[in-house]
Tab-separated table of N, CA and C in Angstrom:
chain	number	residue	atom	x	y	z
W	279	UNK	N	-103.197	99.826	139.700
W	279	UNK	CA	-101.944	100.470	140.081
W	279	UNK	C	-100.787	99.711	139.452
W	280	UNK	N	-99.695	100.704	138.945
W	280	UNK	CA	-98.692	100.019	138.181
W	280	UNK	C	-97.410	99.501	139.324
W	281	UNK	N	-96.782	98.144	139.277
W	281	UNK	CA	-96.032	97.847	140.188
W	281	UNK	C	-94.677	99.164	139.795
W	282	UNK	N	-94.114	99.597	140.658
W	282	UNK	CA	-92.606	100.366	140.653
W	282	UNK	C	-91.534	99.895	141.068
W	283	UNK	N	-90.490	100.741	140.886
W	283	UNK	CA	-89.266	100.044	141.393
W	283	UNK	C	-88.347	101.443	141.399
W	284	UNK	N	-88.313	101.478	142.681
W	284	UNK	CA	-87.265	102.581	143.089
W	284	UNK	C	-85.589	102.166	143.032
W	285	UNK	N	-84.423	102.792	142.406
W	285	UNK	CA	-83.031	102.751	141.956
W	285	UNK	C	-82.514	103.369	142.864
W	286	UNK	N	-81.692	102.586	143.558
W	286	UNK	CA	-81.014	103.718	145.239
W	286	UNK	C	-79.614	102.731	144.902
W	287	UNK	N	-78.613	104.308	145.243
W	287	UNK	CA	-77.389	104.330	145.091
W	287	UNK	C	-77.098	104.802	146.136
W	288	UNK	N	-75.678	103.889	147.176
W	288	UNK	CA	-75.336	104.622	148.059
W	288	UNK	C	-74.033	104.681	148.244
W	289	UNK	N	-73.602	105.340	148.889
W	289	UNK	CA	-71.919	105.949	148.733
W	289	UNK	C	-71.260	106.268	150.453
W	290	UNK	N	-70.397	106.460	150.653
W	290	UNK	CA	-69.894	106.942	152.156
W	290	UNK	C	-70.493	108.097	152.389
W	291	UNK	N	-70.968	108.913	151.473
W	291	UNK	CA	-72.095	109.998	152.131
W	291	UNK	C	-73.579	110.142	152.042
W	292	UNK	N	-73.911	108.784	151.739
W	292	UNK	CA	-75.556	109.139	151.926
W	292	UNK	C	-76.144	108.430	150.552
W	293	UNK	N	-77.380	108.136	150.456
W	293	UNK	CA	-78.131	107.143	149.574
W	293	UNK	C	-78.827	108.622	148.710
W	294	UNK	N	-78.771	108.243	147.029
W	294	UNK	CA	-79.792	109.325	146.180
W	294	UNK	C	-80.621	108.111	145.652
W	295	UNK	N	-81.308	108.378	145.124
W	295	UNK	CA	-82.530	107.553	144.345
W	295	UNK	C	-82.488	107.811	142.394
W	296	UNK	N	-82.763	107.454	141.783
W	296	UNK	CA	-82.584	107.429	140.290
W	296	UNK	C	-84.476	108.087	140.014
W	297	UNK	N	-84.309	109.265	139.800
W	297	UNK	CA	-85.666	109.823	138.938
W	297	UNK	C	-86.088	109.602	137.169
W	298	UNK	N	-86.713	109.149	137.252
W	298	UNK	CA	-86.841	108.447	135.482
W	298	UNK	C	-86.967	109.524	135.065
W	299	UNK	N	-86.518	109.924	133.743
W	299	UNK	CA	-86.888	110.824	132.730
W	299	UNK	C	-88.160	111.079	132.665
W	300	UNK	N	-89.271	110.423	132.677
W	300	UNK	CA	-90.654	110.654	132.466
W	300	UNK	C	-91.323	111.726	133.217
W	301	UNK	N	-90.548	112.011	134.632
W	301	UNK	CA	-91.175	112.861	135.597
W	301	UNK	C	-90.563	114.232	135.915
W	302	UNK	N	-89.198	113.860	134.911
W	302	UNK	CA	-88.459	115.165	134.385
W	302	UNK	C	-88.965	116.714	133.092
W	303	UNK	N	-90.038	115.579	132.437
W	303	UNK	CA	-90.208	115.858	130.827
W	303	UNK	C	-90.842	117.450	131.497
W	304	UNK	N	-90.919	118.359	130.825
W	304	UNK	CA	-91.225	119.085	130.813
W	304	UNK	C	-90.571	120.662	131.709
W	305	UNK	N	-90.092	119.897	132.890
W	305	UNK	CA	-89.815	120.809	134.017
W	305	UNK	C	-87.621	120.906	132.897
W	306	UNK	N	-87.296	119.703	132.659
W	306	UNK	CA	-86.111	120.388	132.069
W	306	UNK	C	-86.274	120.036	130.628
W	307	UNK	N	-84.405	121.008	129.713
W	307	UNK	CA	-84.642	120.628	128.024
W	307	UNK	C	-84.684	119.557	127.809
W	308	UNK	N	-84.976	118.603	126.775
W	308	UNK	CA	-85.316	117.456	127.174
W	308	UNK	C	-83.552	117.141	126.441
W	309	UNK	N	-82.840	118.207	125.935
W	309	UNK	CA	-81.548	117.599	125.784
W	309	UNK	C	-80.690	117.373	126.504
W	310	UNK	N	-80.924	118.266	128.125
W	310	UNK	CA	-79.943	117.825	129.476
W	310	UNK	C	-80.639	116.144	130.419
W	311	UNK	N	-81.890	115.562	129.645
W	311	UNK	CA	-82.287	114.282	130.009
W	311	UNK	C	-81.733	113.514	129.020
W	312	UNK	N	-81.221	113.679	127.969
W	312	UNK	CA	-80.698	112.788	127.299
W	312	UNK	C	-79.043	112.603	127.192
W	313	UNK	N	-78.524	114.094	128.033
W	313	UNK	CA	-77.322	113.364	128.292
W	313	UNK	C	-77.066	113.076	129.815
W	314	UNK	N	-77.814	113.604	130.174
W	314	UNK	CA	-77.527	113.198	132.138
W	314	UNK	C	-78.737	112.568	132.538
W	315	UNK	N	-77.890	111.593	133.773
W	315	UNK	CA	-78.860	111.053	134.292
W	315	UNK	C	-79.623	111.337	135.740
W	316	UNK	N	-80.442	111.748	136.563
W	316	UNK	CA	-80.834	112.835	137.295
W	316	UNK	C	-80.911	111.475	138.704
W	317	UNK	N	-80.139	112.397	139.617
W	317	UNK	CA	-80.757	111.359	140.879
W	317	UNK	C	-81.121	112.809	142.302
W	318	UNK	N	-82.059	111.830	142.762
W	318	UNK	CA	-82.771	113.027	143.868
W	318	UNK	C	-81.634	112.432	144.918
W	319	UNK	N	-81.110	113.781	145.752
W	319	UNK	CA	-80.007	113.590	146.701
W	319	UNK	C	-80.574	114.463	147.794
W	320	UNK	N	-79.943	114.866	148.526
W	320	UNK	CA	-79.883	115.329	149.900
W	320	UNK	C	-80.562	116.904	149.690
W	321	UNK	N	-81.176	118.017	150.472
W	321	UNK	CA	-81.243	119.113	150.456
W	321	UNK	C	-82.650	119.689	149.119
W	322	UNK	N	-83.031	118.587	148.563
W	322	UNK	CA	-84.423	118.528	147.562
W	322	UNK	C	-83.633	119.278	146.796
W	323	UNK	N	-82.868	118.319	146.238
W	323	UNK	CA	-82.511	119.040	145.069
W	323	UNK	C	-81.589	117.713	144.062
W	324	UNK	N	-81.821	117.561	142.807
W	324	UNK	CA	-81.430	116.618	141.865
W	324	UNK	C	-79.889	116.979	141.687
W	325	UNK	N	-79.280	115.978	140.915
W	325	UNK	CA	-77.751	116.225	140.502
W	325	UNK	C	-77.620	115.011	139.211
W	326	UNK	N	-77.119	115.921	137.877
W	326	UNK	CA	-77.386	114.971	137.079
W	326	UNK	C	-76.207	114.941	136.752
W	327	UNK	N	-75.588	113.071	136.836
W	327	UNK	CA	-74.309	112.480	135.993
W	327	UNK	C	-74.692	112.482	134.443
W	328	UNK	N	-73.498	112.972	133.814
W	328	UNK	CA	-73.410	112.405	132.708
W	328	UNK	C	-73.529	110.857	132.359
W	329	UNK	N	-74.371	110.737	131.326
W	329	UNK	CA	-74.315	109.104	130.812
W	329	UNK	C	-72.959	108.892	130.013
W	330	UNK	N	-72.898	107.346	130.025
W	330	UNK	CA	-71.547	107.069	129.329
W	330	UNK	C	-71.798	107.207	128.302
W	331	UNK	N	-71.930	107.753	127.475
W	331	UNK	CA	-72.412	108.016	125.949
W	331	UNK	C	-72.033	109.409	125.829
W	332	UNK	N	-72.442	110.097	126.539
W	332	UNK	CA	-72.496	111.458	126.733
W	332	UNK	C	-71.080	111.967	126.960
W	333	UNK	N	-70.444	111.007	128.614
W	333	UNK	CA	-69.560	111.765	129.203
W	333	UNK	C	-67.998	110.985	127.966
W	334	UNK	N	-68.151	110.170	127.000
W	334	UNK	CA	-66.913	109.907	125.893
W	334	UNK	C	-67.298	111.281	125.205
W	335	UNK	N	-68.230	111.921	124.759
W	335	UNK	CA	-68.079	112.456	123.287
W	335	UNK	C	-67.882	113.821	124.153
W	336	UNK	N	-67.832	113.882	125.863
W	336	UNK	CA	-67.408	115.258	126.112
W	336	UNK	C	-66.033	115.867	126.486
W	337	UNK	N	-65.832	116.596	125.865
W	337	UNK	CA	-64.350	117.125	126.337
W	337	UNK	C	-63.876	117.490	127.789
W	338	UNK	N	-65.106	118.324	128.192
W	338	UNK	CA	-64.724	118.360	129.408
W	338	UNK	C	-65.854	117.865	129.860
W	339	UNK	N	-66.330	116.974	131.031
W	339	UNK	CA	-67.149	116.110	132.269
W	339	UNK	C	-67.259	117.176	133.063
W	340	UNK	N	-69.085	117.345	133.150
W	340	UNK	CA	-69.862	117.727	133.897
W	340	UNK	C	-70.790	117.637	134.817
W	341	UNK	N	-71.721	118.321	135.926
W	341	UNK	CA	-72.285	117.596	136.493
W	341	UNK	C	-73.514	118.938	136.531
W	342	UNK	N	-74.674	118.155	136.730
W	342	UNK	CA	-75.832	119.455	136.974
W	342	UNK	C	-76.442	119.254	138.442
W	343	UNK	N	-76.661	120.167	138.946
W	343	UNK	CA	-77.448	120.851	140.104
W	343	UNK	C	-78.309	121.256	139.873
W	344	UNK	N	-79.437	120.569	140.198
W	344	UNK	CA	-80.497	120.869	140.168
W	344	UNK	C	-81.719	121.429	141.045
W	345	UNK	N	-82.349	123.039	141.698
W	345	UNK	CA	-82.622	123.332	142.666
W	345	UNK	C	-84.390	123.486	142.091
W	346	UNK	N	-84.893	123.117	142.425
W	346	UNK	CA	-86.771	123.813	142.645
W	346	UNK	C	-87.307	124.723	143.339
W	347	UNK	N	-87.762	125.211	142.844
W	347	UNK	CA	-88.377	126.557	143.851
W	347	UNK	C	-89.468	126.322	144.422
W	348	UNK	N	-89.960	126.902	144.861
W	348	UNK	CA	-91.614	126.647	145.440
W	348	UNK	C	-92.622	126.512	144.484
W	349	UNK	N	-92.331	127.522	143.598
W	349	UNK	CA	-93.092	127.784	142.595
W	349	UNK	C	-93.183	126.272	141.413
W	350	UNK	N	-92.105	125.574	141.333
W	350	UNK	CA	-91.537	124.989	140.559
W	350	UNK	C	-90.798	124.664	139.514
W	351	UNK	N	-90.423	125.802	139.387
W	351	UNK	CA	-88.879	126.535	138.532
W	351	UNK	C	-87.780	126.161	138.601
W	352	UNK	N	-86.818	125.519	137.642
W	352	UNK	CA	-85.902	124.270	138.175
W	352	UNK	C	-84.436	125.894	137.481
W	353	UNK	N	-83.388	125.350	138.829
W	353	UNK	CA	-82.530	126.478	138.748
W	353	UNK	C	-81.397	125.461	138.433
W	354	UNK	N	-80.990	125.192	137.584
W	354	UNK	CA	-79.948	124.594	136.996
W	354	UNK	C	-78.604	124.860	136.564
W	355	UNK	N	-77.961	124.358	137.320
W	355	UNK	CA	-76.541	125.053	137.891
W	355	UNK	C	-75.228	124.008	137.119
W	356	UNK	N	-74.224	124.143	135.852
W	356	UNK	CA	-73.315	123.179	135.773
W	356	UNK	C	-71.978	123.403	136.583
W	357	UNK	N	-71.644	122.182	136.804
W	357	UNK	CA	-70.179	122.053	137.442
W	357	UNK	C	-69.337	121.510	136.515
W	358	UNK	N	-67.963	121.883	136.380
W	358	UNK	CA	-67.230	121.304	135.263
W	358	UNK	C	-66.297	120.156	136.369
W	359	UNK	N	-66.222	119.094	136.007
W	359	UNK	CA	-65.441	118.252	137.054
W	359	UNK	C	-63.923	117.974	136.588
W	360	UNK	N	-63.495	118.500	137.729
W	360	UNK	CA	-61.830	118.368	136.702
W	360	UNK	C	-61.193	117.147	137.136
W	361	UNK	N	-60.452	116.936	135.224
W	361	UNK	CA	-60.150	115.750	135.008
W	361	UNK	C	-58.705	115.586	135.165
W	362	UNK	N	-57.835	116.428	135.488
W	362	UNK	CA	-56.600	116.744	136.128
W	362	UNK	C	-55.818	116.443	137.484
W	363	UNK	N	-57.105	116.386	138.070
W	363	UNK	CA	-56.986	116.273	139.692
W	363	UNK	C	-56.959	114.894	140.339
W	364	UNK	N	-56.711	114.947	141.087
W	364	UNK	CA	-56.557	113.734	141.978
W	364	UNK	C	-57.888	112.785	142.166
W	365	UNK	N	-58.662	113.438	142.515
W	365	UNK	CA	-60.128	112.753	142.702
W	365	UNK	C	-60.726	112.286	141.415
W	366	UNK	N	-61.500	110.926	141.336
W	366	UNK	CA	-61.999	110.469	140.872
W	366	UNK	C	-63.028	111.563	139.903
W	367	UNK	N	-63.502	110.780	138.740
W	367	UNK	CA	-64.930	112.010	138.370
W	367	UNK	C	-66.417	111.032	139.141
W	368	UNK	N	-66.257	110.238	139.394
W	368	UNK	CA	-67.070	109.217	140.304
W	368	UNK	C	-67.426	109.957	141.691
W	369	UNK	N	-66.097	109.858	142.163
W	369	UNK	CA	-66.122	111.035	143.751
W	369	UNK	C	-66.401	112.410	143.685
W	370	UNK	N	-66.024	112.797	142.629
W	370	UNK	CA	-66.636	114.287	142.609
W	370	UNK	C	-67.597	114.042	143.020
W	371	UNK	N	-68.425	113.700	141.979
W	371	UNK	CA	-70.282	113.671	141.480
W	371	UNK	C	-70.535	113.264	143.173
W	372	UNK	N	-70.177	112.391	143.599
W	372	UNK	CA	-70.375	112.037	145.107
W	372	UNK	C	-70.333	113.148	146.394
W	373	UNK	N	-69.638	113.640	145.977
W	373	UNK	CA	-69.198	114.613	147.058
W	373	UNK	C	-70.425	115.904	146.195
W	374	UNK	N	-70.702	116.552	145.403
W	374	UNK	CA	-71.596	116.957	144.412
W	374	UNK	C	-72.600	116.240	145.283
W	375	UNK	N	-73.331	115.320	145.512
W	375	UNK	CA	-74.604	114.905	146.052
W	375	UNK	C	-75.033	115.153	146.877
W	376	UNK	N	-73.927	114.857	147.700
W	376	UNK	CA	-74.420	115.325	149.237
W	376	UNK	C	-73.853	116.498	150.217
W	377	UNK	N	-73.384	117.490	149.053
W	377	UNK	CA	-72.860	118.470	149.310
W	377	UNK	C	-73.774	119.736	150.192
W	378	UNK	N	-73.733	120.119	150.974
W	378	UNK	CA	-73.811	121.231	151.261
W	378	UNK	C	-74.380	122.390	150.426
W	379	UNK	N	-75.828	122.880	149.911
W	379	UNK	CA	-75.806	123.551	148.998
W	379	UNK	C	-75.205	124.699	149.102
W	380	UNK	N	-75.210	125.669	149.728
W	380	UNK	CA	-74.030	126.542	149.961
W	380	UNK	C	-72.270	126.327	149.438
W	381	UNK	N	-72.140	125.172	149.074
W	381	UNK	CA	-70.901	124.536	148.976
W	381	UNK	C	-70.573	124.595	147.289
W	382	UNK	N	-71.312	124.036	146.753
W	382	UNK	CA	-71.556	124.780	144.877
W	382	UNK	C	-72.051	125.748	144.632
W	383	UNK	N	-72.559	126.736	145.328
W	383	UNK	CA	-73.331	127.779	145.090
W	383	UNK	C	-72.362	128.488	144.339
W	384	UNK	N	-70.911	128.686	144.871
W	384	UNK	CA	-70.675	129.663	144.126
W	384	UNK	C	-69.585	129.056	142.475
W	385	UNK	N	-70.129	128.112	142.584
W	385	UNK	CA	-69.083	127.279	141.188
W	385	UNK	C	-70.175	127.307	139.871
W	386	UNK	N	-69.406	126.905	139.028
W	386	UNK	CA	-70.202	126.537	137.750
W	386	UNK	C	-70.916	127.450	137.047
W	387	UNK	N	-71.711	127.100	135.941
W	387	UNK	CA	-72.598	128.157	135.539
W	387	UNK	C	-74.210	127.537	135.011
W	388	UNK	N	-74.819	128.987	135.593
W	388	UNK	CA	-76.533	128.636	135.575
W	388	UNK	C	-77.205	128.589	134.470
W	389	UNK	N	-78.277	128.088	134.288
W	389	UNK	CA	-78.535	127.916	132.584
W	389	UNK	C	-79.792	128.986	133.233
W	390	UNK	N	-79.980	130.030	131.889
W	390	UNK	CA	-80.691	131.339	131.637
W	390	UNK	C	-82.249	130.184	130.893
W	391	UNK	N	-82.934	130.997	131.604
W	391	UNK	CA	-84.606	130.262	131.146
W	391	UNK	C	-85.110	131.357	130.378
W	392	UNK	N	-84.459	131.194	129.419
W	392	UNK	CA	-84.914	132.349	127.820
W	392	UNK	C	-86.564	131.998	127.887
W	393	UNK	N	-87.405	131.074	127.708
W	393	UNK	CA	-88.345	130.518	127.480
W	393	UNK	C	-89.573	131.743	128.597
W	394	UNK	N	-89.051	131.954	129.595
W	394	UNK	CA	-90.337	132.595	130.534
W	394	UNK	C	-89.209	133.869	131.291
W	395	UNK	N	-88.352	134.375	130.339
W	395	UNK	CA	-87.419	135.621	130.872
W	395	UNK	C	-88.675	136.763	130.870
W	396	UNK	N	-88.440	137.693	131.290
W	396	UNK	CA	-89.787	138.738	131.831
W	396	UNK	C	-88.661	139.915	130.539
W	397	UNK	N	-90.153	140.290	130.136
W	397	UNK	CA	-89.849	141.474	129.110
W	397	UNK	C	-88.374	142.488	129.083
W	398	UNK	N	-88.334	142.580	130.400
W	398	UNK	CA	-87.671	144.211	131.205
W	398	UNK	C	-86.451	143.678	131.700
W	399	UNK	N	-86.229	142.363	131.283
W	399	UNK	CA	-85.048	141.786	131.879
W	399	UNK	C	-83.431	141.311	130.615
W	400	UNK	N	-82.434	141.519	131.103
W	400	UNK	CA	-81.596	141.220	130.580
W	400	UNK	C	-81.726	139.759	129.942
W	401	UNK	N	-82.195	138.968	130.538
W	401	UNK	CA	-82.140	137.257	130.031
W	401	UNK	C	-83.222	137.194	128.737
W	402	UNK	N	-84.655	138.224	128.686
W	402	UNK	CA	-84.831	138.591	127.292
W	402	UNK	C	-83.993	139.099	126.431
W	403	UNK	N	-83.483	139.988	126.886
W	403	UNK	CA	-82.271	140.440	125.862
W	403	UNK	C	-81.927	139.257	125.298
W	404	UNK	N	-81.011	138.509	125.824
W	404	UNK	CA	-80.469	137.576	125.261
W	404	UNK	C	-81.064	136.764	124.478
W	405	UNK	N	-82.476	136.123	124.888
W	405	UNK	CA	-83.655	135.339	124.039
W	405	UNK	C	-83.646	136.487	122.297
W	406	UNK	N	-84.139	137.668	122.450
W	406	UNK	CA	-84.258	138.250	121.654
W	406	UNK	C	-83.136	137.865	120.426
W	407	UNK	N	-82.090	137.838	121.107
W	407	UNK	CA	-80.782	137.517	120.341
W	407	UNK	C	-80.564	136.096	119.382
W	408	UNK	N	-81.103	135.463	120.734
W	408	UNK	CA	-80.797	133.416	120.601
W	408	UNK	C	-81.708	133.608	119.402
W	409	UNK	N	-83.124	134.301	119.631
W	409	UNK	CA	-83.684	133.681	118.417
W	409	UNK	C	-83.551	133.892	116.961
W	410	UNK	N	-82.549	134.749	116.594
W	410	UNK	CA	-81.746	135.105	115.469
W	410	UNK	C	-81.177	133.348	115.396
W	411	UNK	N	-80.641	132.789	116.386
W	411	UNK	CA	-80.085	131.619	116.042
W	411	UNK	C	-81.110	130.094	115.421
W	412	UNK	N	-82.078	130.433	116.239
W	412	UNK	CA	-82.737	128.929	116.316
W	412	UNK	C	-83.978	129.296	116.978
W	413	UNK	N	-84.931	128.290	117.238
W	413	UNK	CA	-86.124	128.314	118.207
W	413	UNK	C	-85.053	128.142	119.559
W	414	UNK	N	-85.943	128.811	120.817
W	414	UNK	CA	-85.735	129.242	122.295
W	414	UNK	C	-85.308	127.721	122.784
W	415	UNK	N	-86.202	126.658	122.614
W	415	UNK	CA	-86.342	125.217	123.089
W	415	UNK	C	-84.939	124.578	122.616
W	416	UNK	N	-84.512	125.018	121.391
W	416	UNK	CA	-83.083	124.476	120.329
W	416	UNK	C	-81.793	125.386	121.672
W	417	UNK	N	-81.911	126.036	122.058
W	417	UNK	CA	-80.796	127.103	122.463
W	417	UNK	C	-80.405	127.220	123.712
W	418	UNK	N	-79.392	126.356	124.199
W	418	UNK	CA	-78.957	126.875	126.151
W	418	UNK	C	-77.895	127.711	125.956
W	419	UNK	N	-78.135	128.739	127.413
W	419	UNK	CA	-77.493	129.946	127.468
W	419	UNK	C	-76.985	129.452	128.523
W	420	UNK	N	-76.095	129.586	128.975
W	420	UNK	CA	-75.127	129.413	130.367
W	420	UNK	C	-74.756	130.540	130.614
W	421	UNK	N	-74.508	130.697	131.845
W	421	UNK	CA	-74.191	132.046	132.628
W	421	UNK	C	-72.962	131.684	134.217
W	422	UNK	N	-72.202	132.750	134.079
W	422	UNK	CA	-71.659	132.931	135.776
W	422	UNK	C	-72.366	134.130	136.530
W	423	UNK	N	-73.637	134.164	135.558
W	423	UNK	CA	-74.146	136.163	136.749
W	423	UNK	C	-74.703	135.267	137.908
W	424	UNK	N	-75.393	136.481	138.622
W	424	UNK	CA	-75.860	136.571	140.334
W	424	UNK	C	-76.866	135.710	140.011
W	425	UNK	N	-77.221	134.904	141.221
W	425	UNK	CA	-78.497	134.076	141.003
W	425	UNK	C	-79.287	134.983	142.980
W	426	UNK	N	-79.740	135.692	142.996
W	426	UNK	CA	-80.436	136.091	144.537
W	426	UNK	C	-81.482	135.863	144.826
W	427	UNK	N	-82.150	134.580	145.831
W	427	UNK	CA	-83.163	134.490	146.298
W	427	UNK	C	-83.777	133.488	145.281
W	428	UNK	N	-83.218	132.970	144.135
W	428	UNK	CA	-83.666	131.911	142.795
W	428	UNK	C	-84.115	133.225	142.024
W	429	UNK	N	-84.138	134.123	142.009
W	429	UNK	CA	-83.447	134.706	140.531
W	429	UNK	C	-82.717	135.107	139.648
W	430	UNK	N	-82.355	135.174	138.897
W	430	UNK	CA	-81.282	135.382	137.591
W	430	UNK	C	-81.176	136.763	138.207
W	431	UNK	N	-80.054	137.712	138.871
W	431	UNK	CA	-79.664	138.753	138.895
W	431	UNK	C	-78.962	139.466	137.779
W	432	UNK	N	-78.054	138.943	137.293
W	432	UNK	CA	-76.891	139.325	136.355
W	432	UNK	C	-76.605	138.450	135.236
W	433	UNK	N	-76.325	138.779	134.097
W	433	UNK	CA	-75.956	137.594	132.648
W	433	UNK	C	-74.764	137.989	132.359
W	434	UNK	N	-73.412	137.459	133.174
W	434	UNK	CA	-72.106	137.689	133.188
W	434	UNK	C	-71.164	136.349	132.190
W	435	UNK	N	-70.543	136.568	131.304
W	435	UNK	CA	-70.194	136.130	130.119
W	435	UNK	C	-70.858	134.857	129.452
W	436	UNK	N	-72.630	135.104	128.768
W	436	UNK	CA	-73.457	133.810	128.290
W	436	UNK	C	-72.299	133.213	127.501
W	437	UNK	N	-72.622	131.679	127.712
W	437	UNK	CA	-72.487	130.826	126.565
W	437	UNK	C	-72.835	130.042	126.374
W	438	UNK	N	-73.289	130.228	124.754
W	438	UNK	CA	-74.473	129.768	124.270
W	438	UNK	C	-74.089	128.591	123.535
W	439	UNK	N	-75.370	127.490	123.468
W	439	UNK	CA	-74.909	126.286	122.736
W	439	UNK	C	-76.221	125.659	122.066
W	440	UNK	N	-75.990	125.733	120.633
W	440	UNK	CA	-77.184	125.298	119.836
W	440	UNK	C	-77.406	123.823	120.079
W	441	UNK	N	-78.707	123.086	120.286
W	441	UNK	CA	-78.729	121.985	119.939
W	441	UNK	C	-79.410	120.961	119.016
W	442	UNK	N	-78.090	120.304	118.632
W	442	UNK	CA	-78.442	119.569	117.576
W	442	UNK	C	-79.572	118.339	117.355
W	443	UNK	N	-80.759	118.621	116.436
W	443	UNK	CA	-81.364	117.082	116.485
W	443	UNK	C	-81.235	116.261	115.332
C-alpha cells in the first residue's frame, strides 16, 4: 500500500480537500486540469480554482462547478468571478465552495459534452459543427441553455473555444 497525504483547506465556511489530477483523468478535458485546480467541497460536488499560471494569462477569472451524477457524468458549470467588485477573487471561490447548490445554479455557463451528445439532440448538432473545427477532445462548447434533472435541455448562445497544444 502506497503511503497518502490528504490537502485540506479551510476557510470561515467549511474545510474542501485537494483531488489530484490523477483521479480526475478521464472523467474531465484534461485542459480544464491543467488550468484549474479541483477541490472536493460540500454537497459532492468539486469546484475548480484557477492556477496562478492560468488565472495571469486570463482576462477574465473563473471558477468551475463541478456536479456528478449517479451515473457518473460530470456537469460542469463556469462562473466568471468579477474583478470589479468589492470581494476578493479568493472569497468568491470561498463562498463558491460551500455554497448552496441551488445558489449557482442559475449563474455561469455549462460546458456541452459533444463527445457522448445523443444523435437526435441539439448538442450533436453542434459536435457535427465543432468538428469542421478540430477533433471533439480539442473543442469546449459553453452554454447558458436549461440544464433539467442533469440534462442539457437547451444550447442558448454556445461558445466555443479551440484548444491549443
Amino acid at each position: 500500500r502506497m503511503p497518502s497525504l490528504e490537502i485540506a483547506h479551510e476557510d470561515s465556511s467549511g474545510e474542501s480537500v485537494l483531488v489530484p489530477r490523477r483521479f480526475l483523468a478521464g472523467a474531465l478535458p484534461d485542459c480544464l486540469l491543467e488550468t484549474y485546480e479541483f477541490w472536493r467541497a460540500q454537497h459532492k460536488r468539486l469546484l475548480g480554482k484557477m492556477k496562478p499560471d492560468a488565472r495571469r494569462q486570463a482576462s477574465v477569472p473563473s471558477a468551475l462547478v463541478v456536479q456528478f451524477s449517479d451515473a457518473g457524468a460530470a456537469y460542469v458549470q463556469r462562473i466568471e468571478l468579477d474583478v470589479a467588485g468589492r470581494i476578493e477573487e479568493a472569497k468568491q471561490v470561498d463562498r463558491l465552495m460551500h455554497a448552496d447548490p441551488k445558489e449557482s445554479a442559475m449563474r455561469g455557463s455549462m460546458l456541452v459534452d459533444l463527445l457522448r451528445a445523443p444523435k437526435t439532440s441539439g448538442a450533436w448538432e453542434v459536435a457535427r459543427w465543432a468538428l469542421l473545427l478540430d477533433d471533439l477532445s480539442n473543442v469546449l462548447v459553453w452554454t447558458n441553455g436549461e440544464v433539467v434533472a442533469g440534462e442539457l435541455q437547451t444550447i442558448g448562445n454556445p461558445s466555443i473555444e479551440a484548444v491549443e497544444f
